[in-house]
Every structure is written in C-alpha cells, then in structure tokens.
Amino acid sequence: MNKIKRKLFSMEAILDSRTINDQLYFLVKWAGYPISQSTWEKADKVPADSNMISEYKMSVQMLGKSFYFDPLDQPPQIEDFVDVPPQKSELSTFNTKLCEFQHQINTLRDDVRFILQSQLKLIKELKMSKNVIHHYDLLKSPTSQDKQQSIQSDIIQQSALINYDGSFEQGDKVEKIGRAVQIKKSKTKMYYILWKRRNNGQIPKNSWVESEKIIENDPVKVCQYLWNKLI
C-alpha cells in the first residue's frame, strides 16, 4: 500500500508479527481488502490509540500464531517487503562447532606435547643435579662445604622475604586454575592461579603465572583445566 492508499483506507486488523534486524513488523489487513493483499508495516505505522495490537496479542494467546489462517486466502511473505538476512543452515552451524572443537583439541595437543617436553627436560636437570651433589660428597673439600653453607644462607634469606603473594619459588601449591588468557603483543599464555593454604595457615594471594612456569611445576592441574574446558 502506498502513502495515498494509506490515507484513503484504514487498517482493519493485525494478523502476524516478525522482528527483522531488531525492527518489529506487523502484517496489516486493510479494510475492504482480502488477506492476500495485506502488507507488512513497521510497528510505528500502527496508530498508538488503536486496540489492534492488544487484540492481536489476545488472538495469539487464545487461538495460536496462525489464528487468521485461510487456505484460500494466503498472506504475502515478509521477504516481499523487507530484506531478510539468510539464516545459517544446520550443516553450517555443525561445521562451525566442529572447527571450534578441532581448534580446542589442537590447542590441548600442543599443551600436552609441551608438558611432555618440559617433563623430559626436568628429568635431565634432576639427573645432572644428583651427579653434581654426589661429586661434592666425594670431594668433601672445604670449598664445597663453603658453597653448601652459602646456599643454606641464601635459602634462609629468601625464606625471610616470603610475603603473602603466592609463587612456586616460595613452595606454594596450586589449588585451582581460575582462567587463562593470551597477551596479544607477546602471545604469552597466562593462567590465573588460586593457591593452597600454607602450613603456617597463610593463604597466598591469587596471581597470574606464565603457562611455561605452571606446566613445569604442576602439569596435572593444567591438563585438568584444559580437559574441563573441552567437556
């Protein structure tokens, strides 16, 4: 209906409604015209002082969405009046979810591979440390004793500087991984760590830890966190 016809003819009833691109449209039946010549109009075109909207809602509530259905008098489609965006097919949605799931699997596989590499590196370092300790025990030289005393002194000084912030360097244990983020510039992965209560009763503050450090110290917690994200 053009503007001239809208001035000549009045709206008789509202038959249907649709929301397209956040805009509400009503299927308007015009007085003296069949349903097949109804038009889809924006909601602001319906007079505010009319009862058509309330009557339409009551008809839908009592008789259902297709209360006006007449097999011999079919209404026009809203696509004839408005550009309706195409809906995603079920196959497209499935493929999108499949790609997301595959990406999560690849990320988990990369993290597990990194964990295994870190474990092997840690085992090699432990073996080297044992060999060095055994070598000092065999020598039992004053020099080695001085180094041992110096190490013990450093440990005592470090323990005196322990604060409430949690860290692996202070011997804190991971209670739970809260969340994970990736810094855009450096591409560094960070995990938000909730620490366990210390033996002295203190509860360390939660803190962000680089992924490499937590994988090296507690790879099990990382695997648990990533697995829960996949479920």
PDB file of C-alpha atoms in Angstrom:
ATOM      1  CA  MET A   1       0.000   0.000   0.000  1.00  0.00           C
ATOM      2  CA  ASN A   2       1.464   3.377  -0.965  1.00  0.00           C
ATOM      3  CA  LYS A   3       1.063   6.578   1.024  1.00  0.00           C
ATOM      4  CA  ILE A   4      -2.005   7.650  -0.955  1.00  0.00           C
ATOM      5  CA  LYS A   5      -3.834   4.396  -0.249  1.00  0.00           C
ATOM      6  CA  ARG A   6      -2.914   4.585   3.429  1.00  0.00           C
ATOM      7  CA  LYS A   7      -4.670   7.930   3.595  1.00  0.00           C
ATOM      8  CA  LEU A   8      -7.764   6.585   1.788  1.00  0.00           C
ATOM      9  CA  PHE A   9      -8.094   3.218   3.535  1.00  0.00           C
ATOM     10  CA  SER A  10      -7.898   2.280   7.194  1.00  0.00           C
ATOM     11  CA  MET A  11      -6.227  -0.623   8.976  1.00  0.00           C
ATOM     12  CA  GLU A  12      -8.666  -3.353   9.927  1.00  0.00           C
ATOM     13  CA  ALA A  13      -6.525  -5.790  11.972  1.00  0.00           C
ATOM     14  CA  ILE A  14      -3.041  -7.118  12.698  1.00  0.00           C
ATOM     15  CA  LEU A  15      -2.566 -10.737  11.598  1.00  0.00           C
ATOM     16  CA  ASP A  16       1.098 -11.504  12.318  1.00  0.00           C
ATOM     17  CA  SER A  17       4.400 -10.053  13.554  1.00  0.00           C
ATOM     18  CA  ARG A  18       8.103 -10.575  12.829  1.00  0.00           C
ATOM     19  CA  THR A  19      11.330  -8.974  14.058  1.00  0.00           C
ATOM     20  CA  ILE A  20      13.944  -8.383  11.346  1.00  0.00           C
ATOM     21  CA  ASN A  21      17.278  -6.647  12.123  1.00  0.00           C
ATOM     22  CA  ASP A  22      15.908  -5.530  15.519  1.00  0.00           C
ATOM     23  CA  GLN A  23      12.905  -3.901  13.804  1.00  0.00           C
ATOM     24  CA  LEU A  24       9.367  -5.083  14.631  1.00  0.00           C
ATOM     25  CA  TYR A  25       6.958  -5.517  11.689  1.00  0.00           C
ATOM     26  CA  PHE A  26       3.206  -6.199  11.691  1.00  0.00           C
ATOM     27  CA  LEU A  27       1.176  -7.918   8.973  1.00  0.00           C
ATOM     28  CA  VAL A  28      -1.674  -5.418   8.479  1.00  0.00           C
ATOM     29  CA  LYS A  29      -5.028  -6.317   6.903  1.00  0.00           C
ATOM     30  CA  TRP A  30      -6.653  -3.333   5.236  1.00  0.00           C
ATOM     31  CA  ALA A  31     -10.380  -2.701   5.433  1.00  0.00           C
ATOM     32  CA  GLY A  32     -12.160  -3.855   2.283  1.00  0.00           C
ATOM     33  CA  TYR A  33      -9.200  -5.904   1.014  1.00  0.00           C
ATOM     34  CA  PRO A  34      -8.553  -9.678   1.276  1.00  0.00           C
ATOM     35  CA  ILE A  35      -5.741 -11.165   3.369  1.00  0.00           C
ATOM     36  CA  SER A  36      -3.677 -11.784   0.234  1.00  0.00           C
ATOM     37  CA  GLN A  37      -3.367  -8.015  -0.220  1.00  0.00           C
ATOM     38  CA  SER A  38      -2.205  -7.348   3.330  1.00  0.00           C
ATOM     39  CA  THR A  39       1.126  -5.584   3.811  1.00  0.00           C
ATOM     40  CA  TRP A  40       3.999  -5.795   6.280  1.00  0.00           C
ATOM     41  CA  GLU A  41       4.427  -2.472   8.080  1.00  0.00           C
ATOM     42  CA  LYS A  42       6.823  -1.173  10.725  1.00  0.00           C
ATOM     43  CA  ALA A  43       5.407  -1.084  14.254  1.00  0.00           C
ATOM     44  CA  ASP A  44       5.435   2.724  14.368  1.00  0.00           C
ATOM     45  CA  LYS A  45       2.978   2.811  11.444  1.00  0.00           C
ATOM     46  CA  VAL A  46       0.209   1.338  13.641  1.00  0.00           C
ATOM     47  CA  PRO A  47      -1.774   4.120  15.372  1.00  0.00           C
ATOM     48  CA  ALA A  48      -0.923   4.251  19.052  1.00  0.00           C
ATOM     49  CA  ASP A  49      -4.538   4.935  20.062  1.00  0.00           C
ATOM     50  CA  SER A  50      -5.925   1.817  18.326  1.00  0.00           C
ATOM     51  CA  ASN A  51      -6.662  -1.512  20.005  1.00  0.00           C
ATOM     52  CA  MET A  52      -5.299  -3.600  17.135  1.00  0.00           C
ATOM     53  CA  ILE A  53      -2.062  -4.593  18.894  1.00  0.00           C
ATOM     54  CA  SER A  54      -3.812  -5.720  22.089  1.00  0.00           C
ATOM     55  CA  GLU A  55      -6.432  -7.581  20.045  1.00  0.00           C
ATOM     56  CA  TYR A  56      -3.665  -9.290  18.052  1.00  0.00           C
ATOM     57  CA  LYS A  57      -1.843 -10.426  21.204  1.00  0.00           C
ATOM     58  CA  MET A  58      -5.113 -11.746  22.677  1.00  0.00           C
ATOM     59  CA  SER A  59      -5.865 -13.683  19.471  1.00  0.00           C
ATOM     60  CA  VAL A  60      -2.388 -15.269  19.506  1.00  0.00           C
ATOM     61  CA  GLN A  61      -2.737 -16.167  23.192  1.00  0.00           C
ATOM     62  CA  MET A  62      -6.171 -17.751  22.759  1.00  0.00           C
ATOM     63  CA  LEU A  63      -6.008 -19.249  19.246  1.00  0.00           C
ATOM     64  CA  GLY A  64      -2.301 -19.545  18.394  1.00  0.00           C
ATOM     65  CA  LYS A  65       0.073 -17.817  15.998  1.00  0.00           C
ATOM     66  CA  SER A  66      -1.874 -18.794  12.853  1.00  0.00           C
ATOM     67  CA  PHE A  67      -5.312 -17.735  14.102  1.00  0.00           C
ATOM     68  CA  TYR A  68      -6.003 -15.971  10.772  1.00  0.00           C
ATOM     69  CA  PHE A  69      -5.072 -18.927   8.521  1.00  0.00           C
ATOM     70  CA  ASP A  70      -7.242 -19.329   5.423  1.00  0.00           C
ATOM     71  CA  PRO A  71      -6.094 -21.860   2.771  1.00  0.00           C
ATOM     72  CA  LEU A  72      -7.930 -19.888   0.053  1.00  0.00           C
ATOM     73  CA  ASP A  73      -6.604 -16.501   1.100  1.00  0.00           C
ATOM     74  CA  GLN A  74      -2.859 -16.633   1.814  1.00  0.00           C
ATOM     75  CA  PRO A  75      -0.976 -13.552   3.127  1.00  0.00           C
ATOM     76  CA  PRO A  76       2.187 -12.231   1.428  1.00  0.00           C
ATOM     77  CA  GLN A  77       5.642 -13.142   2.739  1.00  0.00           C
ATOM     78  CA  ILE A  78       7.668 -10.595   4.665  1.00  0.00           C
ATOM     79  CA  GLU A  79      10.546 -11.169   2.221  1.00  0.00           C
ATOM     80  CA  ASP A  80       8.439  -9.332  -0.371  1.00  0.00           C
ATOM     81  CA  PHE A  81       8.658  -6.142   1.738  1.00  0.00           C
ATOM     82  CA  VAL A  82      11.885  -6.433   3.775  1.00  0.00           C
ATOM     83  CA  ASP A  83      15.398  -7.721   3.029  1.00  0.00           C
ATOM     84  CA  VAL A  84      15.576 -10.709   5.378  1.00  0.00           C
ATOM     85  CA  PRO A  85      19.126 -11.871   6.226  1.00  0.00           C
ATOM     86  CA  PRO A  86      19.712 -15.530   5.264  1.00  0.00           C
ATOM     87  CA  GLN A  87      19.615 -17.981   8.148  1.00  0.00           C
ATOM     88  CA  LYS A  88      22.528 -20.327   8.761  1.00  0.00           C
ATOM     89  CA  SER A  89      21.792 -23.896   7.838  1.00  0.00           C
ATOM     90  CA  GLU A  90      22.142 -26.670  10.396  1.00  0.00           C
ATOM     91  CA  LEU A  91      25.087 -28.069   8.422  1.00  0.00           C
ATOM     92  CA  SER A  92      26.864 -24.707   8.521  1.00  0.00           C
ATOM     93  CA  THR A  93      26.310 -24.454  12.285  1.00  0.00           C
ATOM     94  CA  PHE A  94      27.586 -28.002  12.758  1.00  0.00           C
ATOM     95  CA  ASN A  95      30.716 -27.281  10.699  1.00  0.00           C
ATOM     96  CA  THR A  96      31.385 -24.131  12.721  1.00  0.00           C
ATOM     97  CA  LYS A  97      31.129 -26.010  16.022  1.00  0.00           C
ATOM     98  CA  LEU A  98      33.269 -28.817  14.598  1.00  0.00           C
ATOM     99  CA  CYS A  99      36.001 -26.331  13.661  1.00  0.00           C
ATOM    100  CA  GLU A 100      35.891 -24.786  17.145  1.00  0.00           C
ATOM    101  CA  PHE A 101      36.129 -28.213  18.772  1.00  0.00           C
ATOM    102  CA  GLN A 102      39.018 -29.203  16.485  1.00  0.00           C
ATOM    103  CA  HIS A 103      40.826 -25.983  17.419  1.00  0.00           C
ATOM    104  CA  GLN A 104      40.420 -26.816  21.123  1.00  0.00           C
ATOM    105  CA  ILE A 105      41.772 -30.321  20.511  1.00  0.00           C
ATOM    106  CA  ASN A 106      44.793 -28.942  18.666  1.00  0.00           C
ATOM    107  CA  THR A 107      45.453 -26.493  21.499  1.00  0.00           C
ATOM    108  CA  LEU A 108      45.220 -29.296  24.061  1.00  0.00           C
ATOM    109  CA  ARG A 109      47.545 -31.480  21.972  1.00  0.00           C
ATOM    110  CA  ASP A 110      50.127 -28.683  21.767  1.00  0.00           C
ATOM    111  CA  ASP A 111      49.961 -28.073  25.516  1.00  0.00           C
ATOM    112  CA  VAL A 112      50.330 -31.796  26.292  1.00  0.00           C
ATOM    113  CA  ARG A 113      53.325 -32.013  23.923  1.00  0.00           C
ATOM    114  CA  PHE A 114      54.903 -29.037  25.674  1.00  0.00           C
ATOM    115  CA  ILE A 115      54.241 -30.654  29.069  1.00  0.00           C
ATOM    116  CA  LEU A 116      55.984 -33.858  27.993  1.00  0.00           C
ATOM    117  CA  GLN A 117      58.973 -31.914  26.688  1.00  0.00           C
ATOM    118  CA  SER A 118      59.169 -29.965  29.948  1.00  0.00           C
ATOM    119  CA  GLN A 119      58.994 -33.197  31.947  1.00  0.00           C
ATOM    120  CA  LEU A 120      61.892 -34.689  29.976  1.00  0.00           C
ATOM    121  CA  LYS A 121      63.915 -31.527  30.451  1.00  0.00           C
ATOM    122  CA  LEU A 122      63.189 -31.537  34.174  1.00  0.00           C
ATOM    123  CA  ILE A 123      64.250 -35.199  34.491  1.00  0.00           C
ATOM    124  CA  LYS A 124      67.560 -34.434  32.771  1.00  0.00           C
ATOM    125  CA  GLU A 125      68.183 -31.472  35.081  1.00  0.00           C
ATOM    126  CA  LEU A 126      67.432 -33.619  38.147  1.00  0.00           C
ATOM    127  CA  LYS A 127      69.893 -36.274  36.998  1.00  0.00           C
ATOM    128  CA  MET A 128      72.566 -33.629  36.441  1.00  0.00           C
ATOM    129  CA  SER A 129      71.889 -32.162  39.907  1.00  0.00           C
ATOM    130  CA  LYS A 130      72.243 -35.574  41.555  1.00  0.00           C
ATOM    131  CA  ASN A 131      75.536 -36.116  39.804  1.00  0.00           C
ATOM    132  CA  VAL A 132      76.837 -32.733  40.990  1.00  0.00           C
ATOM    133  CA  ILE A 133      75.770 -33.435  44.614  1.00  0.00           C
ATOM    134  CA  HIS A 134      77.405 -36.861  44.521  1.00  0.00           C
ATOM    135  CA  HIS A 135      80.603 -35.274  43.187  1.00  0.00           C
ATOM    136  CA  TYR A 136      80.709 -32.789  46.085  1.00  0.00           C
ATOM    137  CA  ASP A 137      80.102 -35.539  48.608  1.00  0.00           C
ATOM    138  CA  LEU A 138      83.070 -37.470  47.264  1.00  0.00           C
ATOM    139  CA  LEU A 139      85.368 -34.468  47.397  1.00  0.00           C
ATOM    140  CA  LYS A 140      84.300 -33.250  50.849  1.00  0.00           C
ATOM    141  CA  SER A 141      86.588 -30.299  50.372  1.00  0.00           C
ATOM    142  CA  PRO A 142      86.441 -27.102  52.439  1.00  0.00           C
ATOM    143  CA  THR A 143      85.478 -25.298  49.237  1.00  0.00           C
ATOM    144  CA  SER A 144      82.406 -27.486  48.766  1.00  0.00           C
ATOM    145  CA  GLN A 145      81.438 -27.021  52.420  1.00  0.00           C
ATOM    146  CA  ASP A 146      81.717 -23.242  51.996  1.00  0.00           C
ATOM    147  CA  LYS A 147      79.444 -23.413  48.952  1.00  0.00           C
ATOM    148  CA  GLN A 148      76.913 -25.507  50.865  1.00  0.00           C
ATOM    149  CA  GLN A 149      76.888 -23.013  53.740  1.00  0.00           C
ATOM    150  CA  SER A 150      76.471 -20.173  51.250  1.00  0.00           C
ATOM    151  CA  ILE A 151      73.484 -21.967  49.663  1.00  0.00           C
ATOM    152  CA  GLN A 152      71.896 -22.552  53.063  1.00  0.00           C
ATOM    153  CA  SER A 153      72.426 -18.887  53.935  1.00  0.00           C
ATOM    154  CA  ASP A 154      70.706 -17.830  50.705  1.00  0.00           C
ATOM    155  CA  ILE A 155      67.770 -20.137  51.475  1.00  0.00           C
ATOM    156  CA  ILE A 156      67.385 -18.608  54.955  1.00  0.00           C
ATOM    157  CA  GLN A 157      67.471 -15.089  53.497  1.00  0.00           C
ATOM    158  CA  GLN A 158      64.897 -15.965  50.857  1.00  0.00           C
ATOM    159  CA  SER A 159      62.580 -17.560  53.415  1.00  0.00           C
ATOM    160  CA  ALA A 160      62.709 -14.380  55.466  1.00  0.00           C
ATOM    161  CA  LEU A 161      61.393 -12.431  52.472  1.00  0.00           C
ATOM    162  CA  ILE A 162      58.302 -14.613  51.993  1.00  0.00           C
ATOM    163  CA  ASN A 163      55.181 -12.467  51.609  1.00  0.00           C
ATOM    164  CA  TYR A 164      51.519 -13.239  51.066  1.00  0.00           C
ATOM    165  CA  ASP A 165      51.771 -13.388  47.252  1.00  0.00           C
ATOM    166  CA  GLY A 166      51.710 -16.975  46.010  1.00  0.00           C
ATOM    167  CA  SER A 167      54.501 -18.352  43.809  1.00  0.00           C
ATOM    168  CA  PHE A 168      56.224 -21.618  43.027  1.00  0.00           C
ATOM    169  CA  GLU A 169      59.529 -20.138  44.200  1.00  0.00           C
ATOM    170  CA  GLN A 170      58.119 -19.955  47.729  1.00  0.00           C
ATOM    171  CA  GLY A 171      56.954 -23.554  47.636  1.00  0.00           C
ATOM    172  CA  ASP A 172      53.250 -22.759  47.165  1.00  0.00           C
ATOM    173  CA  LYS A 173      50.941 -25.395  45.676  1.00  0.00           C
ATOM    174  CA  VAL A 174      48.181 -24.860  43.139  1.00  0.00           C
ATOM    175  CA  GLU A 175      44.645 -25.271  44.449  1.00  0.00           C
ATOM    176  CA  LYS A 176      42.865 -24.453  41.173  1.00  0.00           C
ATOM    177  CA  ILE A 177      43.326 -22.670  37.849  1.00  0.00           C
ATOM    178  CA  GLY A 178      40.682 -19.966  37.566  1.00  0.00           C
ATOM    179  CA  ARG A 179      41.054 -18.858  33.945  1.00  0.00           C
ATOM    180  CA  ALA A 180      43.526 -18.452  31.085  1.00  0.00           C
ATOM    181  CA  VAL A 181      44.330 -15.547  28.756  1.00  0.00           C
ATOM    182  CA  GLN A 182      46.799 -14.802  25.978  1.00  0.00           C
ATOM    183  CA  ILE A 183      48.605 -11.468  25.731  1.00  0.00           C
ATOM    184  CA  LYS A 184      48.157 -10.112  22.186  1.00  0.00           C
ATOM    185  CA  LYS A 185      51.559  -8.455  21.754  1.00  0.00           C
ATOM    186  CA  SER A 186      53.812 -11.168  23.196  1.00  0.00           C
ATOM    187  CA  LYS A 187      51.459 -14.138  22.516  1.00  0.00           C
ATOM    188  CA  THR A 188      52.254 -15.273  26.059  1.00  0.00           C
ATOM    189  CA  LYS A 189      49.707 -17.535  27.762  1.00  0.00           C
ATOM    190  CA  MET A 190      48.894 -16.698  31.376  1.00  0.00           C
ATOM    191  CA  TYR A 191      46.957 -18.717  33.960  1.00  0.00           C
ATOM    192  CA  TYR A 192      45.168 -17.206  36.964  1.00  0.00           C
ATOM    193  CA  ILE A 193      46.189 -19.372  39.949  1.00  0.00           C
ATOM    194  CA  LEU A 194      44.329 -19.946  43.220  1.00  0.00           C
ATOM    195  CA  TRP A 195      46.932 -21.137  45.744  1.00  0.00           C
ATOM    196  CA  LYS A 196      46.565 -23.660  48.578  1.00  0.00           C
ATOM    197  CA  ARG A 197      46.828 -22.663  52.225  1.00  0.00           C
ATOM    198  CA  ARG A 198      50.382 -22.759  53.564  1.00  0.00           C
ATOM    199  CA  ASN A 199      51.461 -24.882  56.508  1.00  0.00           C
ATOM    200  CA  ASN A 200      51.633 -21.771  58.695  1.00  0.00           C
ATOM    201  CA  GLY A 201      47.984 -21.014  57.966  1.00  0.00           C
ATOM    202  CA  GLN A 202      48.573 -18.178  55.491  1.00  0.00           C
ATOM    203  CA  ILE A 203      46.545 -18.144  52.271  1.00  0.00           C
ATOM    204  CA  PRO A 204      48.633 -16.700  49.407  1.00  0.00           C
ATOM    205  CA  LYS A 205      47.037 -14.143  47.139  1.00  0.00           C
ATOM    206  CA  ASN A 206      45.814 -15.291  43.750  1.00  0.00           C
ATOM    207  CA  SER A 207      48.193 -14.356  40.962  1.00  0.00           C
ATOM    208  CA  TRP A 208      48.843 -14.641  37.206  1.00  0.00           C
ATOM    209  CA  VAL A 209      51.541 -17.146  36.201  1.00  0.00           C
ATOM    210  CA  GLU A 210      53.053 -17.815  32.786  1.00  0.00           C
ATOM    211  CA  SER A 211      51.960 -21.086  31.199  1.00  0.00           C
ATOM    212  CA  GLU A 212      55.515 -22.423  30.913  1.00  0.00           C
ATOM    213  CA  LYS A 213      56.114 -21.999  34.642  1.00  0.00           C
ATOM    214  CA  ILE A 214      52.919 -23.738  35.769  1.00  0.00           C
ATOM    215  CA  ILE A 215      53.390 -26.526  33.192  1.00  0.00           C
ATOM    216  CA  GLU A 216      56.885 -27.083  34.576  1.00  0.00           C
ATOM    217  CA  ASN A 217      55.744 -27.140  38.221  1.00  0.00           C
ATOM    218  CA  ASP A 218      52.226 -28.623  38.077  1.00  0.00           C
ATOM    219  CA  PRO A 219      51.334 -30.045  34.637  1.00  0.00           C
ATOM    220  CA  VAL A 220      48.479 -32.114  36.089  1.00  0.00           C
ATOM    221  CA  LYS A 221      46.489 -29.014  37.038  1.00  0.00           C
ATOM    222  CA  VAL A 222      46.939 -27.640  33.503  1.00  0.00           C
ATOM    223  CA  CYS A 223      45.637 -30.870  31.959  1.00  0.00           C
ATOM    224  CA  GLN A 224      42.648 -30.855  34.302  1.00  0.00           C
ATOM    225  CA  TYR A 225      41.823 -27.239  33.422  1.00  0.00           C
ATOM    226  CA  LEU A 226      42.069 -27.821  29.657  1.00  0.00           C
ATOM    227  CA  TRP A 227      40.050 -31.032  29.873  1.00  0.00           C
ATOM    228  CA  ASN A 228      37.249 -29.290  31.773  1.00  0.00           C
ATOM    229  CA  LYS A 229      37.141 -26.651  29.025  1.00  0.00           C
ATOM    230  CA  LEU A 230      36.549 -29.347  26.430  1.00  0.00           C
ATOM    231  CA  ILE A 231      33.698 -31.028  28.318  1.00  0.00           C
TER     232      ILE A 231
END
